Amino acid sequence: ADETAVYDKGALVLWMLERHLGRDAWQRGIRGFFNQHRGADRLATLSDFIAALRNEATDAAEFDQFIRQWLFGTGLPEFQIRDPRVSRNGTGWRLDAVIANVGGTDARLTVAAQGPVTSMAKTQDVMLPAGSERLIRFDLPFRPVQVVVDPKAHMLMLNRGNAMRGVSETSGPAPVLDAPGRLQISGR
């Protein structure tokens, strides 16, 4: 569970940072860091390490945000999936679900609609600030069986079990966000 991983946050964040930069950029940054500080007359600092990796970032502002959030921040995201609904959509299927970030930090995440076999999946990348929710809609050629936040477990989060939910076909009203942060369920 991610709760036990909080104690190992440093190692997990380094792994997430490698994914954020990309493997090649990560390795160039690490090599640059060690080359610069090999035999130096002073100890290397965390700031030196971050600077070496930042030199390899394609977007410095995004890199800085990642560092502030995951290295120096204290909050973790926590997600809930609300009101998942599946309906027929012509020859395919439509999945609507509300994804809520009830945790203490903003998150850039992947949401997946998964079918009855693992090869059936469609994903969307979403930016979800802390305390907000967003309607996610998938139009699919297969009938979805569940919706999952961070399906490949690339992000540290609280209560991962709440970030996946089975879905069933319904004829009820679909959730609608009529304004930022205000969720309405039609017909209620």
GROMACS .gro file of C-alpha atoms in nm:
model
  188
    1ALA     CA    1   0.000   0.000   0.000
    2ASP     CA    2   0.116   0.353  -0.067
    3GLU     CA    3   0.072   0.444   0.302
    4THR     CA    4   0.372   0.228   0.394
    5ALA     CA    5   0.566   0.377   0.104
    6VAL     CA    6   0.540   0.724   0.257
    7TYR     CA    7   0.837   0.626   0.472
    8ASP     CA    8   1.034   0.556   0.155
    9LYS     CA    9   0.915   0.874  -0.018
   10GLY     CA   10   1.266   0.981  -0.120
   11ALA     CA   11   1.335   0.668  -0.326
   12LEU     CA   12   0.989   0.673  -0.481
   13VAL     CA   13   1.019   1.041  -0.573
   14LEU     CA   14   1.354   0.976  -0.741
   15TRP     CA   15   1.189   0.701  -0.944
   16MET     CA   16   0.903   0.939  -1.034
   17LEU     CA   17   1.158   1.208  -1.125
   18GLU     CA   18   1.335   0.968  -1.361
   19ARG     CA   19   1.000   0.902  -1.531
   20HIS     CA   20   0.927   1.277  -1.540
   21LEU     CA   21   1.259   1.363  -1.709
   22GLY     CA   22   1.286   1.052  -1.924
   23ARG     CA   23   1.553   0.787  -1.886
   24ASP     CA   24   1.812   0.947  -2.116
   25ALA     CA   25   1.785   1.293  -1.958
   26TRP     CA   26   1.795   1.135  -1.611
   27GLN     CA   27   2.114   0.945  -1.691
   28ARG     CA   28   2.281   1.253  -1.844
   29GLY     CA   29   2.192   1.453  -1.533
   30ILE     CA   30   2.325   1.187  -1.297
   31ARG     CA   31   2.650   1.153  -1.497
   32GLY     CA   32   2.688   1.530  -1.506
   33PHE     CA   33   2.633   1.553  -1.130
   34PHE     CA   34   2.896   1.289  -1.050
   35ASN     CA   35   3.145   1.425  -1.303
   36GLN     CA   36   3.111   1.777  -1.162
   37HIS     CA   37   3.156   1.669  -0.802
   38ARG     CA   38   3.413   1.390  -0.838
   39GLY     CA   39   3.717   1.491  -0.634
   40ALA     CA   40   3.562   1.823  -0.537
   41ASP     CA   41   3.687   1.986  -0.218
   42ARG     CA   42   3.333   2.030  -0.084
   43LEU     CA   43   3.040   1.799  -0.033
   44ALA     CA   44   2.772   1.801  -0.298
   45THR     CA   45   2.431   1.922  -0.177
   46LEU     CA   46   2.076   1.840  -0.269
   47SER     CA   47   2.065   2.176  -0.451
   48ASP     CA   48   2.364   2.065  -0.663
   49PHE     CA   49   2.185   1.741  -0.750
   50ILE     CA   50   1.863   1.922  -0.843
   51ALA     CA   51   2.056   2.175  -1.055
   52ALA     CA   52   2.229   1.896  -1.250
   53LEU     CA   53   1.895   1.731  -1.327
   54ARG     CA   54   1.727   2.063  -1.405
   55ASN     CA   55   1.986   2.122  -1.679
   56GLU     CA   56   1.838   1.820  -1.857
   57ALA     CA   57   1.471   1.917  -1.820
   58THR     CA   58   1.287   2.013  -2.138
   59ASP     CA   59   1.057   2.245  -1.938
   60ALA     CA   60   1.233   2.412  -1.645
   61ALA     CA   61   0.913   2.555  -1.493
   62GLU     CA   62   0.743   2.214  -1.496
   63PHE     CA   63   1.056   2.056  -1.345
   64ASP     CA   64   1.061   2.320  -1.069
   65GLN     CA   65   0.694   2.251  -0.992
   66PHE     CA   66   0.764   1.879  -0.970
   67ILE     CA   67   1.054   1.942  -0.728
   68ARG     CA   68   0.847   2.178  -0.510
   69GLN     CA   69   0.558   1.934  -0.495
   70TRP     CA   70   0.729   1.598  -0.457
   71LEU     CA   71   1.065   1.677  -0.295
   72PHE     CA   72   0.976   1.966  -0.064
   73GLY     CA   73   0.598   1.937  -0.033
   74THR     CA   74   0.431   1.742   0.245
   75GLY     CA   75   0.091   1.657   0.099
   76LEU     CA   76  -0.001   1.355  -0.108
   77PRO     CA   77  -0.282   1.326  -0.357
   78GLU     CA   78  -0.577   1.103  -0.279
   79PHE     CA   79  -0.841   1.020  -0.535
   80GLN     CA   80  -1.201   0.906  -0.532
   81ILE     CA   81  -1.407   0.791  -0.827
   82ARG     CA   82  -1.768   0.902  -0.804
   83ASP     CA   83  -2.080   0.827  -1.007
   84PRO     CA   84  -1.930   0.599  -1.273
   85ARG     CA   85  -2.191   0.536  -1.540
   86VAL     CA   86  -2.179   0.327  -1.856
   87SER     CA   87  -2.425   0.358  -2.141
   88ARG     CA   88  -2.453   0.249  -2.503
   89ASN     CA   89  -2.324   0.508  -2.748
   90GLY     CA   90  -2.420   0.408  -3.102
   91THR     CA   91  -2.215   0.099  -3.174
   92GLY     CA   92  -1.987   0.155  -2.875
   93TRP     CA   93  -1.998   0.249  -2.510
   94ARG     CA   94  -1.969   0.571  -2.309
   95LEU     CA   95  -1.819   0.588  -1.961
   96ASP     CA   96  -1.868   0.898  -1.748
   97ALA     CA   97  -1.711   0.927  -1.404
   98VAL     CA   98  -1.617   1.205  -1.167
   99ILE     CA   99  -1.258   1.194  -1.043
  100ALA     CA  100  -1.204   1.388  -0.718
  101ASN     CA  101  -0.866   1.480  -0.571
  102VAL     CA  102  -0.943   1.486  -0.199
  103GLY     CA  103  -0.574   1.487  -0.107
  104GLY     CA  104  -0.337   1.764  -0.011
  105THR     CA  105  -0.153   1.834  -0.337
  106ASP     CA  106  -0.217   1.892  -0.706
  107ALA     CA  107  -0.161   1.599  -0.938
  108ARG     CA  108  -0.099   1.528  -1.304
  109LEU     CA  109  -0.239   1.181  -1.354
  110THR     CA  110  -0.357   0.919  -1.597
  111VAL     CA  111  -0.712   0.784  -1.580
  112ALA     CA  112  -0.796   0.457  -1.757
  113ALA     CA  113  -1.118   0.297  -1.870
  114GLN     CA  114  -1.045  -0.075  -1.870
  115GLY     CA  115  -1.226  -0.352  -2.052
  116PRO     CA  116  -1.278  -0.716  -1.960
  117VAL     CA  117  -0.926  -0.811  -2.077
  118THR     CA  118  -0.606  -0.619  -2.001
  119SER     CA  119  -0.543  -0.531  -2.366
  120MET     CA  120  -0.867  -0.331  -2.368
  121ALA     CA  121  -0.796   0.008  -2.216
  122LYS     CA  122  -0.812   0.374  -2.307
  123THR     CA  123  -0.642   0.649  -2.106
  124GLN     CA  124  -0.663   1.024  -2.055
  125ASP     CA  125  -0.404   1.249  -1.891
  126VAL     CA  126  -0.555   1.498  -1.647
  127MET     CA  127  -0.429   1.781  -1.424
  128LEU     CA  128  -0.634   1.778  -1.105
  129PRO     CA  129  -0.568   2.041  -0.835
  130ALA     CA  130  -0.610   1.944  -0.469
  131GLY     CA  131  -0.971   1.976  -0.358
  132SER     CA  132  -1.116   1.966  -0.708
  133GLU     CA  133  -1.312   1.720  -0.916
  134ARG     CA  134  -1.353   1.664  -1.286
  135LEU     CA  135  -1.588   1.477  -1.512
  136ILE     CA  136  -1.401   1.228  -1.729
  137ARG     CA  137  -1.571   1.090  -2.040
  138PHE     CA  138  -1.458   0.799  -2.253
  139ASP     CA  139  -1.621   0.691  -2.581
  140LEU     CA  140  -1.509   0.333  -2.626
  141PRO     CA  141  -1.532   0.049  -2.877
  142PHE     CA  142  -1.555  -0.198  -2.585
  143ARG     CA  143  -1.771  -0.225  -2.275
  144PRO     CA  144  -1.568  -0.093  -1.979
  145VAL     CA  145  -1.563  -0.284  -1.652
  146GLN     CA  146  -1.366  -0.042  -1.435
  147VAL     CA  147  -1.215   0.304  -1.417
  148VAL     CA  148  -0.870   0.341  -1.259
  149VAL     CA  149  -0.662   0.643  -1.158
  150ASP     CA  150  -0.289   0.587  -1.222
  151PRO     CA  151  -0.333   0.235  -1.364
  152LYS     CA  152   0.042   0.168  -1.384
  153ALA     CA  153   0.108   0.295  -1.028
  154HIS     CA  154   0.351   0.567  -1.137
  155MET     CA  155   0.245   0.809  -0.863
  156LEU     CA  156   0.263   0.800  -0.487
  157MET     CA  157  -0.088   0.847  -0.345
  158LEU     CA  158  -0.297   0.780  -0.037
  159ASN     CA  159  -0.564   0.507  -0.032
  160ARG     CA  160  -0.497   0.363  -0.378
  161GLY     CA  161  -0.794   0.128  -0.335
  162ASN     CA  162  -1.029   0.427  -0.366
  163ALA     CA  163  -0.871   0.515  -0.702
  164MET     CA  164  -1.029   0.223  -0.886
  165ARG     CA  165  -1.391   0.137  -0.923
  166GLY     CA  166  -1.594  -0.117  -1.113
  167VAL     CA  167  -1.869   0.014  -1.339
  168SER     CA  168  -2.203  -0.124  -1.448
  169GLU     CA  169  -2.446  -0.024  -1.716
  170THR     CA  170  -2.701   0.233  -1.608
  171SER     CA  171  -2.975   0.433  -1.768
  172GLY     CA  172  -2.963   0.707  -1.503
  173PRO     CA  173  -2.851   1.064  -1.553
  174ALA     CA  174  -2.483   1.135  -1.617
  175PRO     CA  175  -2.284   1.365  -1.390
  176VAL     CA  176  -2.214   1.713  -1.528
  177LEU     CA  177  -1.977   1.983  -1.410
  178ASP     CA  178  -2.166   2.305  -1.478
  179ALA     CA  179  -1.892   2.533  -1.343
  180PRO     CA  180  -1.543   2.479  -1.200
  181GLY     CA  181  -1.578   2.288  -0.874
  182ARG     CA  182  -1.960   2.252  -0.890
  183LEU     CA  183  -2.094   1.910  -0.971
  184GLN     CA  184  -2.452   1.859  -1.080
  185ILE     CA  185  -2.625   1.528  -1.137
  186SER     CA  186  -2.889   1.583  -1.405
  187GLY     CA  187  -3.242   1.492  -1.305
  188ARG     CA  188  -3.180   1.505  -0.931
   0.00000   0.00000   0.00000
